Coordinates of C-alpha atoms and ligand atoms in Angstrom, one line a residue:
X281 CA -3.2 32.7 -28.1
X282 CA -6.6 33.0 -29.7
X283 CA -10.2 32.4 -29.0
X284 CA -11.1 31.1 -32.4
X285 CA -10.8 27.4 -32.7
X286 CA -7.7 26.7 -34.7
X287 CA -8.8 23.1 -34.8
X288 CA -6.3 20.2 -34.9
X289 CA -8.3 17.1 -35.7
X290 CA -5.8 15.2 -37.8
X291 CA -8.0 13.9 -40.5
X292 CA -10.9 13.0 -38.4
X293 CA -14.0 15.1 -38.4
X294 CA -14.9 17.2 -35.3
X295 CA -17.9 14.9 -34.8
X296 CA -15.7 11.8 -34.6
X297 CA -13.6 13.6 -31.9
X298 CA -16.6 14.7 -29.9
X299 CA -17.8 13.2 -26.6
X300 CA -20.3 14.2 -23.9
X301 CA -17.5 14.6 -21.3
X302 CA -13.7 14.7 -21.3
X303 CA -11.7 13.7 -18.2
X304 CA -8.1 14.8 -18.0
X305 CA -6.0 12.2 -16.2
X306 CA -6.9 8.7 -15.1
X307 CA -5.5 8.6 -11.5
X308 CA -7.5 8.6 -8.3
X309 CA -9.8 11.5 -9.1
X310 CA -10.0 11.0 -12.9
X311 CA -11.0 7.3 -12.3
X312 CA -13.9 8.5 -10.2
X313 CA -14.9 11.1 -12.7
X314 CA -14.9 8.4 -15.4
X315 CA -17.0 6.0 -13.4
X316 CA -19.6 8.5 -12.3
X317 CA -20.0 10.2 -15.7
X318 CA -20.1 6.8 -17.6
X319 CA -22.6 5.4 -15.2
X320 CA -24.8 8.4 -15.7
X321 CA -24.8 7.7 -19.4
X322 CA -22.3 10.2 -20.7
X323 CA -20.0 9.2 -23.5
X324 CA -16.7 9.9 -21.8
X325 CA -13.2 10.3 -23.1
X326 CA -10.3 9.9 -20.6
X327 CA -7.1 11.5 -21.8
X328 CA -4.0 10.1 -20.1
X329 CA -0.5 11.2 -20.8
X330 CA 1.2 7.9 -19.8
X331 CA 1.0 4.4 -21.1
X332 CA -1.8 2.0 -20.5
X333 CA -1.7 -0.3 -17.4
X334 CA -4.2 -3.1 -17.3
X335 CA -5.2 -4.6 -14.0
X336 CA -3.4 -7.9 -13.3
X337 CA -1.8 -8.1 -16.8
X338 CA 0.6 -5.1 -16.2
X339 CA 1.8 -5.8 -12.7
X340 CA 5.1 -7.5 -13.7
X341 CA 6.6 -7.8 -10.1
X342 CA 3.4 -8.5 -8.1
X343 CA 4.2 -12.1 -7.3
X344 CA 8.0 -12.0 -7.5
X345 CA 10.1 -13.0 -4.5
X346 CA 12.9 -10.7 -3.4
X347 CA 15.5 -13.2 -4.6
X348 CA 14.2 -12.8 -8.1
X349 CA 15.4 -9.2 -8.3
X350 CA 19.1 -8.8 -9.2
X351 CA 19.8 -6.5 -6.2
X352 CA 17.1 -7.9 -3.9
X353 CA 14.8 -5.0 -4.7
X354 CA 17.3 -2.2 -4.6
X355 CA 18.1 -0.1 -7.7
X356 CA 21.6 -0.1 -9.2
X357 CA 23.7 2.9 -7.9
X358 CA 24.0 4.3 -11.5
X359 CA 20.1 4.6 -11.6
X360 CA 20.0 6.3 -8.2
X361 CA 22.7 8.8 -9.4
X362 CA 20.7 9.6 -12.6
X363 CA 17.4 9.9 -10.7
X364 CA 18.1 11.8 -7.5
X365 CA 14.5 13.0 -7.4
X366 CA 12.3 10.0 -7.9
X367 CA 14.4 7.6 -5.9
X368 CA 13.5 9.7 -2.9
X369 CA 9.8 8.7 -3.2
X370 CA 8.4 6.5 -0.4
X371 CA 8.1 2.9 -1.7
X372 CA 10.3 3.5 -4.7
X373 CA 12.6 0.5 -5.5
X374 CA 13.2 -2.1 -8.1
X375 CA 9.8 -3.7 -7.3
X376 CA 7.8 -0.6 -8.1
X377 CA 10.0 1.7 -10.3
X378 CA 7.9 1.0 -13.4
X379 CA 5.0 3.0 -11.9
X380 CA 7.1 6.2 -11.3
X381 CA 8.5 8.6 -13.8
X382 CA 12.2 8.9 -14.6
X383 CA 13.7 12.3 -13.7
X384 CA 15.1 13.2 -17.1
X385 CA 11.9 12.6 -19.0
X386 CA 9.9 15.1 -17.0
X387 CA 11.9 18.2 -16.0
X388 CA 10.6 21.2 -14.1
X389 CA 12.1 24.3 -12.7
X390 CA 12.6 24.5 -8.9
X391 CA 13.0 28.1 -7.9
X392 CA 12.8 26.7 -4.3
X393 CA 13.6 23.1 -3.7
X394 CA 10.4 21.0 -4.3
X395 CA 10.4 17.2 -4.8
X396 CA 7.6 16.6 -7.3
X397 CA 6.9 12.9 -7.1
X398 CA 4.9 11.6 -10.1
X399 CA 3.5 8.4 -11.6
X400 CA 2.4 8.9 -15.3
X401 CA 0.4 6.0 -16.5
X402 CA -3.2 4.9 -16.7
X403 CA -4.1 4.8 -13.0
X404 CA -1.7 7.5 -12.1
X405 CA -0.6 7.5 -8.5
X406 CA -3.6 5.3 -7.5
X407 CA -1.3 2.3 -8.2
X408 CA 1.4 3.5 -5.8
X409 CA -0.4 5.5 -3.1
X410 CA -0.2 4.7 0.6
X411 CA -4.0 4.3 0.9
X412 CA -4.6 6.1 4.2
X413 CA -8.2 7.4 4.0
X414 CA -9.3 9.4 7.1
X415 CA -12.2 11.8 6.9
X416 CA -11.9 15.6 7.6
X417 CA -14.0 16.7 10.5
X418 CA -16.3 19.7 10.3
X419 CA -13.8 21.8 12.0
X420 CA -11.1 21.7 9.3
X421 CA -13.6 23.3 6.9
X422 CA -14.1 26.1 9.4
X423 CA -10.6 26.6 10.9
X424 CA -8.8 28.7 8.1
X425 CA -11.4 31.5 8.1
X426 CA -12.0 31.2 11.9
X427 CA -8.3 31.4 12.8
X428 CA -7.5 33.9 10.0
X429 CA -5.1 31.9 7.9
X430 CA -7.3 31.2 4.9
X431 CA -10.5 32.0 3.1
X432 CA -13.9 30.4 3.9
X433 CA -14.6 27.0 2.3
X434 CA -17.8 27.2 0.2
X435 CA -18.9 23.8 1.6
X436 CA -18.9 22.2 5.0
X437 CA -18.8 18.7 6.4
X438 CA -22.5 18.1 6.0
X439 CA -22.3 18.8 2.2
X440 CA -19.6 16.2 1.8
X441 CA -20.4 13.5 4.4
X442 CA -22.9 11.6 2.2
X443 CA -20.4 11.6 -0.6
X444 CA -17.7 10.3 1.7
X445 CA -20.0 7.4 2.6
X446 CA -20.7 6.8 -1.1
X447 CA -17.0 6.6 -2.2
X448 CA -16.0 4.7 0.9
X449 CA -18.5 2.0 0.2
X450 CA -17.5 1.5 -3.4
X451 CA -13.7 1.8 -2.9
X452 CA -13.7 -0.3 0.2
X453 CA -12.2 1.5 3.2
X454 CA -11.4 -0.4 6.4
X455 CA -11.3 1.1 9.8
X456 CA -13.0 1.2 13.2
X457 CA -15.8 3.6 14.1
X458 CA -14.1 5.2 17.1
X459 CA -16.5 8.1 17.8
X460 CA -13.8 10.7 17.7
X461 CA -14.9 14.2 16.7
X462 CA -11.6 15.2 15.0
X463 CA -11.7 12.2 12.7
X464 CA -15.3 11.3 12.1
X465 CA -16.6 7.7 11.6
X466 CA -17.3 6.4 8.1
X467 CA -18.8 3.6 6.0
X468 CA -16.0 1.2 7.0
X469 CA -15.1 -2.5 6.5
X470 CA -13.7 -4.2 9.5
X471 CA -10.4 -2.8 10.8
X472 CA -7.1 -4.5 10.8
X473 CA -6.0 -5.7 14.3
X474 CA -3.6 -4.0 16.6
X475 CA -0.6 -6.2 17.5
X476 CA -0.1 -7.0 21.2
X477 CA 2.4 -4.2 21.8
X478 CA 0.1 -1.6 20.1
X479 CA -2.8 -2.7 22.3
X480 CA -0.8 -2.1 25.5
X481 CA 0.9 1.1 24.3
X482 CA -2.4 2.7 23.2
X483 CA -4.0 1.9 26.6
X484 CA -1.1 3.6 28.4
X485 CA -1.2 6.7 26.2
X486 CA -4.9 7.0 26.6
X487 CA -4.6 6.7 30.4
X488 CA -2.3 9.7 30.5
X489 CA -3.9 11.7 27.6
X490 CA -7.7 11.1 27.3
X491 CA -7.9 13.3 24.2
X492 CA -5.1 11.6 22.3
X493 CA -6.4 8.5 20.6
X494 CA -4.3 5.8 18.9
X495 CA -6.8 4.3 16.5
X496 CA -6.6 1.7 13.8
X497 CA -5.9 3.2 10.4
X498 CA -8.7 3.9 8.0
X499 CA -7.2 2.4 4.8
X500 CA -8.3 1.6 1.2
X501 CA -7.9 -2.1 1.8
X502 CA -10.5 -4.9 1.4
X503 CA -10.4 -6.5 4.8
X504 CA -13.7 -8.1 3.7
X505 CA -14.9 -8.2 0.1
X506 CA -18.6 -7.2 -0.1
X507 CA -20.8 -8.0 -3.1
X508 CA -20.0 -4.5 -4.7
X509 CA -16.3 -5.3 -4.5
X510 CA -16.7 -8.9 -5.8
X511 CA -18.7 -7.4 -8.7
X512 CA -15.6 -5.2 -9.5
X513 CA -13.6 -8.4 -9.7
X514 CA -11.7 -7.7 -6.5
X515 CA -11.1 -10.0 -3.5
X516 CA -10.0 -9.8 0.1
X517 CA -6.6 -8.4 1.0
X518 CA -4.1 -11.2 1.9
X519 CA -1.9 -8.9 4.1
X520 CA 1.2 -9.3 2.0
X521 CA 2.1 -5.6 2.0
X522 CA 3.2 -5.6 -1.6
X523 CA 0.5 -3.2 -2.7
X524 CA 2.7 -0.7 -4.6
X525 CA 3.5 -3.4 -7.1
X526 CA -0.1 -3.6 -8.1
X527 CA -2.3 -6.2 -6.4
X528 CA -3.3 -9.4 -8.1
X529 CA -6.3 -9.7 -5.7
X530 CA -7.5 -6.2 -6.2
X531 CA -7.1 -6.0 -2.4
X532 CA -6.5 -2.2 -2.4
X533 CA -8.3 0.5 -4.2
X534 CA -6.8 1.8 -7.5
X535 CA -8.4 3.2 -10.6
X536 CA -7.1 0.2 -12.5
X537 CA -8.7 -2.4 -10.3
X538 CA -11.9 -0.5 -9.5
X539 CA -13.3 2.7 -11.1
X540 CA -11.9 2.4 -14.7
X541 CA -13.0 -1.2 -15.4
X542 CA -16.4 -0.3 -13.8
X543 CA -16.7 2.6 -16.2
X544 CA -15.6 0.5 -19.1
X545 CA -18.4 -2.0 -18.4
X546 CA -21.0 0.7 -19.2
X547 CA -19.8 0.9 -22.8
X548 CA -19.5 4.7 -22.5
X549 CA -15.7 4.9 -21.8
X550 CA -12.9 5.6 -24.2
X551 CA -9.4 5.8 -22.6
X552 CA -6.7 7.4 -24.7
X553 CA -3.2 6.8 -23.3
X554 CA -0.2 8.7 -24.6
X555 CA -2.2 11.9 -24.7
X556 CA -0.4 14.8 -23.2
X557 CA -3.1 17.5 -22.6
X558 CA -1.7 20.8 -23.7
X559 CA -4.6 23.1 -22.9
X560 CA -8.4 23.5 -22.6
X561 CA -9.9 25.2 -25.6
X562 CA -12.1 28.2 -24.9
X563 CA -14.6 29.5 -27.4
X564 CA -15.4 33.2 -26.9
X565 CA -18.6 33.2 -28.9
X566 CA -20.0 30.4 -26.8
X567 CA -18.4 31.7 -23.6
X568 CA -17.4 28.3 -22.5
X569 CA -14.8 25.6 -23.0
X570 CA -15.4 23.4 -26.0
X571 CA -12.7 20.9 -25.7
X572 CA -9.1 19.9 -25.0
X573 CA -6.0 20.0 -27.1
X574 CA -3.5 17.1 -26.7
X575 CA -0.1 16.3 -28.1
X576 CA 0.1 12.7 -29.0
X577 CA 3.1 11.6 -27.0
X578 CA 4.2 9.0 -29.6
X579 CA 3.6 11.0 -32.8
X580 CA 4.1 14.5 -31.4
X581 CA 0.9 15.5 -33.3
X582 CA -1.6 18.0 -31.8
X583 CA -5.2 16.7 -31.8
X584 CA -8.3 18.4 -30.5
X585 CA -11.2 16.7 -28.7
X586 CA -14.5 18.2 -28.0
X587 CA -17.1 17.8 -25.2
X588 CA -19.8 19.6 -23.3
X589 CA -18.1 19.3 -20.0
X590 CA -14.5 18.9 -18.9
X591 CA -13.2 17.4 -15.7
X592 CA -9.6 18.4 -14.7
X593 CA -8.0 15.5 -12.9
X594 CA -4.3 15.6 -14.0
X595 CA -3.2 15.9 -10.3
X596 CA -2.8 19.2 -8.5
X597 CA 0.2 20.7 -10.1
X598 CA -0.4 19.4 -13.6
X599 CA -3.9 20.7 -13.5
X600 CA -2.5 24.1 -12.6
X601 CA 0.0 23.8 -15.5
X602 CA -2.7 22.9 -18.1
X603 CA -5.0 25.7 -16.9
X604 CA -2.2 28.3 -16.9
X605 CA -1.3 27.1 -20.4
X606 CA -5.0 27.5 -21.6
X607 CA -4.7 31.1 -22.7
X608 CA -7.1 33.1 -25.0
X609 CA -8.1 36.7 -25.6
X610 CA -10.7 36.3 -22.9
X611 CA -8.3 34.7 -20.4
X612 CA -4.8 35.8 -21.3
X613 CA -3.4 34.6 -17.9
X614 CA -4.9 31.2 -17.9
X615 CA -8.4 29.7 -18.0
X616 CA -10.9 31.3 -15.6
X617 CA -8.1 33.4 -14.1
X618 CA -9.7 36.8 -13.7
X619 CA -8.6 36.9 -10.1
X620 CA -4.9 36.4 -11.0
X621 CA -4.7 33.7 -8.4
X622 CA -4.4 30.6 -10.6
X623 CA -1.2 28.8 -9.5
X624 CA -1.1 30.6 -6.1
X625 CA -1.8 29.3 -2.6
X626 CA -0.1 26.0 -3.2
X627 CA 0.1 24.0 0.0
X628 CA 1.2 20.6 1.1
X629 CA 1.6 18.4 4.2
X630 CA 4.4 18.7 6.7
X631 CA 6.1 15.3 6.9
X632 CA 9.3 16.4 8.5
X633 CA 9.0 15.0 12.0
X634 CA 9.3 11.5 13.4
X635 CA 10.0 9.9 16.8
X636 CA 10.7 6.3 17.8
X637 CA 12.2 4.0 20.4
X638 CA 12.3 0.5 21.7
X639 CA 9.9 -1.6 23.7
X640 CA 11.1 -4.0 26.4
X641 CA 9.8 -7.5 26.7
X642 CA 7.1 -9.2 24.6
X643 CA 9.9 -11.6 23.4
X644 CA 7.5 -14.6 23.2
X645 CA 4.9 -12.9 21.0
X646 CA 4.7 -12.0 17.3
X647 CA 2.0 -10.9 14.8
X648 CA 0.3 -12.6 11.8
X649 CA 1.0 -11.4 8.3
X650 CA 2.3 -8.1 7.0
X651 CA -0.4 -5.6 7.7
X652 CA -0.5 -3.1 4.9
X653 CA -1.8 -0.3 7.1
X654 CA -0.7 1.8 10.1
X655 CA -2.4 3.2 13.2
X656 CA -3.3 6.8 13.4
X657 CA -3.5 9.5 16.0
X658 CA -6.1 12.1 15.1
X659 CA -5.3 15.8 15.6
X660 CA -5.5 17.2 19.1
X661 CA -4.1 20.7 18.4
X662 CA -6.1 23.9 17.7
X663 CA -9.2 21.9 17.5
X664 CA -12.4 24.0 17.7
X665 CA -10.3 27.0 18.7
X666 CA -6.7 28.2 18.3
X667 CA -4.9 27.6 21.5
X668 CA -1.3 27.2 20.3
X669 CA 1.3 29.6 19.1
X670 CA 0.8 28.3 15.5
X671 CA -2.3 27.7 13.4
X672 CA -3.4 24.4 11.9
X673 CA -3.3 20.9 13.3
X674 CA -1.4 17.6 12.8
X675 CA -2.2 13.9 12.9
X676 CA 0.3 11.1 13.2
X677 CA 0.9 7.7 11.9
X678 CA 2.3 5.2 14.3
X679 CA 2.8 1.5 15.1
X680 CA 4.9 -1.2 16.7
X681 CA 7.1 -3.6 14.8
X682 CA 9.5 -6.3 15.5
X683 CA 13.1 -6.0 14.2
X684 CA 15.0 -9.0 12.8
X685 CA 17.5 -10.6 15.2
X686 CA 20.2 -9.8 12.7
X687 CA 19.8 -6.0 13.1
X688 CA 20.9 -6.0 16.8
X689 CA 23.2 -9.0 17.1
X690 CA 25.3 -9.2 14.0
X691 CA 27.7 -6.6 12.8
X692 CA 28.6 -7.9 9.3
X693 CA 25.8 -8.3 6.8
X694 CA 27.2 -11.4 5.2
X695 CA 27.8 -15.1 6.0
X696 CA 26.1 -17.9 7.8
X697 CA 25.7 -16.2 11.2
X698 CA 24.0 -13.3 9.6
X699 CA 21.6 -15.7 7.7
X700 CA 20.7 -17.5 10.9
X701 CA 20.1 -14.3 12.7
X702 CA 17.8 -13.0 10.0
X703 CA 15.4 -15.9 10.7
X704 CA 15.1 -14.9 14.3
X705 CA 12.8 -12.1 15.6
X706 CA 14.6 -9.3 17.4
X707 CA 13.6 -6.4 19.7
X708 CA 10.3 -4.6 19.4
X709 CA 10.3 -1.0 18.1
X710 CA 7.7 1.8 18.1
X711 CA 7.5 4.7 15.7
X712 CA 5.4 7.8 15.1
X713 CA 5.5 10.4 12.3
X714 CA 3.7 13.6 11.6
X715 CA 1.3 14.7 8.9
X716 CA 0.9 18.4 9.5
X717 CA -1.3 21.1 8.0
X718 CA 0.5 23.9 6.1
X719 CA -0.9 27.3 5.5
X720 CA -2.0 28.3 2.0
X721 CA -0.1 31.4 1.0
X722 CA -0.1 33.6 -2.1
X723 CA 3.8 33.5 -2.0
X724 CA 3.8 29.7 -2.4
X725 CA 3.0 29.3 -6.1
X726 CA 3.6 27.5 -9.4
X727 CA 3.9 29.3 -12.7
X728 CA 4.9 28.5 -16.3
X729 CA 8.5 28.9 -17.4
X730 CA 8.9 31.7 -20.0
X731 CA 11.9 30.1 -21.6
X732 CA 11.9 26.4 -21.1
X733 CA 9.6 23.8 -22.7
X734 CA 9.2 20.1 -22.6
X735 CA 9.6 17.7 -25.6
X736 CA 5.9 18.4 -26.5
X737 CA 6.4 22.1 -26.6
X738 CA 4.6 22.7 -23.3
X739 CA 6.1 25.3 -20.9
X740 CA 7.9 23.7 -17.9
X741 CA 6.3 24.1 -14.5
X742 CA 8.1 26.5 -12.1
X743 CA 7.7 25.6 -8.4
X744 CA 8.2 28.2 -5.6
X745 CA 7.0 26.6 -2.4
X746 CA 8.6 27.0 1.0
X747 CA 8.1 26.1 4.6
X748 CA 7.6 29.0 6.9
X749 CA 7.8 29.9 10.6
X750 CA 4.3 28.4 11.3
X751 CA 5.5 25.1 9.9
X752 CA 8.5 25.2 12.2
X753 CA 6.5 25.9 15.3
X754 CA 4.0 23.1 14.5
X755 CA 6.9 20.7 13.9
X756 CA 8.6 21.7 17.1
X757 CA 5.4 21.0 19.0
X758 CA 5.0 17.6 17.3
X759 CA 8.6 16.6 18.2
X760 CA 8.0 17.5 21.9
X761 CA 4.5 15.9 22.1
X762 CA 5.4 12.7 20.2
X763 CA 8.3 12.2 22.6
X764 CA 6.0 12.6 25.6
X765 CA 3.3 10.4 24.0
X766 CA 5.7 7.6 23.4
X767 CA 7.1 8.0 26.9
X768 CA 3.5 7.7 28.3
X769 CA 3.1 4.6 26.2
X770 CA 6.1 2.9 27.8
X771 CA 8.5 3.3 24.9
X772 CA 12.2 3.5 25.9
X773 CA 15.3 5.1 24.2
X774 CA 13.1 7.7 22.5
X775 CA 14.7 9.8 19.8
X776 CA 13.1 12.5 17.6
X777 CA 14.1 13.6 14.2
X778 CA 13.6 16.4 11.7
X779 CA 14.4 15.1 8.3
X780 CA 14.5 18.6 6.7
X781 CA 12.8 17.3 3.6
X782 CA 11.9 19.8 0.9
X783 CA 8.1 20.4 0.3
X784 CA 6.7 18.0 -2.3
X785 CA 8.1 14.8 -0.9
X786 CA 5.0 14.6 1.3
X787 CA 3.2 13.8 -2.0
X788 CA 0.1 15.7 -1.0
X789 CA 0.5 18.8 -3.1
X790 CA -2.7 20.9 -3.1
X791 CA -4.2 24.3 -4.2
X792 CA -3.6 26.7 -7.0
X793 CA -7.2 26.6 -8.3
X794 CA -9.0 26.8 -5.0
X795 CA -12.7 26.6 -4.1
X796 CA -14.3 29.6 -2.5
X797 CA -17.4 31.7 -2.3
X798 CA -16.0 34.9 -3.9
X799 CA -14.7 34.8 -7.5
X800 CA -12.2 37.6 -6.5
X801 CA -10.4 35.3 -4.1
X802 CA -11.0 31.9 -5.6
X803 CA -11.3 30.1 -9.0
X804 CA -14.0 27.5 -8.3
X805 CA -17.4 27.5 -6.7
X806 CA -18.8 25.1 -4.1
X807 CA -19.4 22.5 -6.9
X808 CA -15.8 22.6 -8.1
X809 CA -17.0 24.5 -11.1
X810 CA -14.9 27.4 -12.5
X811 CA -16.6 30.6 -11.5
X812 CA -16.0 32.0 -15.0
X813 CA -16.1 28.8 -17.2
X814 CA -19.0 26.9 -15.8
X815 CA -18.5 23.7 -17.9
X816 CA -15.0 23.1 -16.5
X817 CA -14.7 21.2 -13.2
X818 CA -11.5 20.8 -11.2
X819 CA -11.8 18.0 -8.7
X820 CA -8.2 17.0 -8.0
X821 CA -5.9 18.5 -5.3
X822 CA -5.8 21.8 -7.2
X823 CA -9.2 22.6 -5.8
X824 CA -8.2 22.6 -2.2
X825 CA -8.8 25.8 -0.2
X826 CA -6.7 24.5 2.7
X827 CA -5.0 21.2 3.5
X828 CA -6.3 20.2 6.9
X829 CA -4.1 17.5 8.6
X830 CA -5.8 14.3 7.1
X831 CA -4.6 12.4 4.0
X832 CA -6.5 14.0 1.1
X833 CA -7.3 11.5 -1.6
X834 CA -10.6 10.2 -0.2
X835 CA -11.8 13.8 -0.1
X836 CA -10.9 14.2 -3.8
X837 CA -12.9 11.1 -4.5
X838 CA -15.9 12.4 -2.6
X839 CA -15.6 15.9 -4.2
X840 CA -15.4 14.3 -7.7
X841 CA -18.5 12.1 -7.3
X842 CA -20.4 15.1 -5.9
X843 CA -19.3 17.4 -8.8
X844 CA -20.1 14.8 -11.4
X845 CA -23.6 14.5 -10.0
X846 CA -24.0 18.2 -10.1
X847 CA -22.6 18.5 -13.6
X848 CA -25.0 15.9 -15.0
X849 CA -28.0 17.6 -13.3
X850 CA -26.9 20.9 -14.8
X851 CA -26.5 19.3 -18.2
X852 CA -30.0 17.9 -18.0
X853 CA -31.3 21.4 -17.1
X854 CA -29.5 22.8 -20.2
X855 CA -27.3 25.0 -18.0
X856 CA -24.0 23.9 -19.4
Ligands
FAD55 C1 4.1 7.1 -2.3 C2 2.8 7.8 -2.2 C3 2.0 7.5 -1.1 C4 0.8 8.2 -1.0 N1 0.0 7.9 0.1 C5 -1.2 8.5 0.2 C6 -2.1 8.1 1.3 O1 -1.8 7.3 2.1 N2 -3.3 8.8 1.3 C7 -3.7 9.7 0.5 O2 -4.8 10.3 0.6 N3 -2.9 10.1 -0.6 C8 -1.7 9.5 -0.7 N4 -0.9 9.8 -1.8 C9 -1.3 10.9 -2.7 C10 -2.2 10.3 -3.8 O3 -1.5 9.5 -4.6 C11 -2.7 11.5 -4.6 O4 -3.4 12.4 -3.7 C12 -3.7 11.1 -5.6 O5 -3.2 10.1 -6.5 C13 -4.2 12.3 -6.4 O6 -5.1 11.9 -7.3 P1 -5.2 12.6 -8.7 O7 -6.2 12.0 -9.5 O8 -5.2 14.1 -8.5 O9 -3.7 12.4 -9.3 P2 -3.0 11.1 -9.9 O10 -3.5 9.9 -9.2 O11 -1.5 11.4 -9.9 O12 -3.5 11.0 -11.4 C14 -3.2 12.1 -12.3 C15 -3.2 11.5 -13.7 O13 -3.1 12.5 -14.6 C16 -2.1 12.2 -15.6 N5 -1.7 13.5 -16.2 C17 -0.9 14.4 -15.7 N6 -0.7 15.4 -16.5 C18 -1.4 15.1 -17.6 C19 -1.6 15.8 -18.9 N7 -1.0 17.0 -19.2 N8 -2.3 15.2 -19.8 C20 -2.9 14.0 -19.6 N9 -2.8 13.3 -18.4 C21 -2.0 13.9 -17.5 C22 -1.1 11.5 -14.9 O14 -0.3 10.7 -15.7 C23 -1.9 10.6 -13.9 O15 -2.3 9.4 -14.5 C24 0.4 9.2 -2.0 C25 1.2 9.4 -3.1 C26 2.4 8.7 -3.2 C27 3.2 8.9 -4.4
SF4_56 S1 -1.5 -6.4 1.2 FE1 -3.5 -6.8 0.3 S2 -3.8 -5.2 -1.1 FE2 -1.6 -5.2 -0.7 S3 -0.7 -6.5 -2.3 FE3 -1.2 -7.8 -0.6 S4 -3.2 -8.6 -1.0 FE4 -2.9 -6.9 -2.3

């Protein structure tokens, strides 16, 4: 620990290692920070712990047929045994495994079970995300303080709405403008179509429940490539639903297809892969952060880089880890951590509940293509006021699909009869699953292990995050309501299911370095700027004051673009 700069520049001069801005991490939020800062003329260094992944060139499975994989896309059992964590991730298989970590390479300590799903490479999880992009409504910014389960957000919907529009336009988000208050309209490309069963089911649901809307998903998919997308080198989505392999058309938004190449074109971007960020360097005389210390993942050498502003975008829990590891005489418990709350109030999404059933009829109809998006049902609980025995809301993903004939009619998955049946369409099915808000609590936290370190000498992250009775009540309500909603929609043979997943597998971890008005109860101000270290901005999930019920990444993009704009204005004024 020490405030003085014990500089590690490995032969290069400090000037050679100096930039206007440093961005830690190159995933969804880091890609946006890089684009915005480079476009505004800042020489920007992006430090990424993983390997480089170039758009198109590094998508080895993108155009492979399932018959070209030795196990038709499944992983060998030995791999599954050695990787019990990462093989649980949605979409993980032999077609996508190169974009996920291996368990043994990146250990952490689970004081309570927590499935920490990660993708360490240039592009981060932007290559493998599900791409759902609903907006928060104004009420989710108000609910935690209003209903007494959180602190007040320092910003509201009107502060972020123009930035939502801005990032939606560039990234390319499709969806319908449905005029629903709990999931506001946006700057959308044309929506995907409902299939014939969905059209009928949604009409029936709406007839019984006028406040429960089944709408087409808002998704980061180019249903139509506008000039701004063509300029990025991207084209229209071909509805093949192989997105998590990397898309040769650039049909979905990723850092690799969109923000990073755009930043590169400005001539202001330097990306340094294999750079494991160890800590942020704080200079007590200057009373600000002056750079970032990395360990080169290949040579194991520490190197320091310097910049006027630093954006933390390593993904929620890694940003917490780095900040907790950034100790100095001024901040002995982690950067900017006067409140002692860094690492606390970790929250996530409740993904435990699902419901499904069968649909009779419609045997003579099918659908075109493999739509890479789902329908959504915006939240209808505790909206505008708390009227349930739990706090927070939930949304749902849903849709109708047709099984293959083989699934119902053939018992043995082998032989000619099975092959023939595979080519025939089977029954229609309908499903629904929850994405529920969880309550940010001080007792849900991450910390640094005092004993254990990784191969680069950085303390391991300790996770201590649990579901609580509020989550159970919210889940119970969803299971009852989803069953009733499906029944209203004409779905038969309905079953509901609690998968009892541990937190983390929902892949929407948030908090630990939350925004707020009061430095005593938060780490960041309304511009995502550390209250006590003004030239450090945290714009990934670590900044979240509460989770709401909507998928979070489009909000991280909007917050990042907004914070970059503010940072550059402050730099110009000489305030940073
Ligand atoms: C299967 C799956 C489906 C998902 N579906 C959706 C969805 O539908 N909608 C949605 O909104 N979200 C979804 N998400 C979540 C989404 O991927 C994340 O919210 C998003 O990627 C977060 O962006 P980020 O920039 O914070 O982190 P990431 O995209 O993870 O990027 C962080 C980057 O930082 C790097 N890094 C980490 N530590 C260090 C370090 N010490 N030094 C240097 N670099 C470091 C990482 O390697 C990574 O490249 C999904 C995630 C998964 C895995
Ligand atoms: S569905 Fe669209 S975005 Fe996904 S891989 Fe196919 S073309 Fe690309």
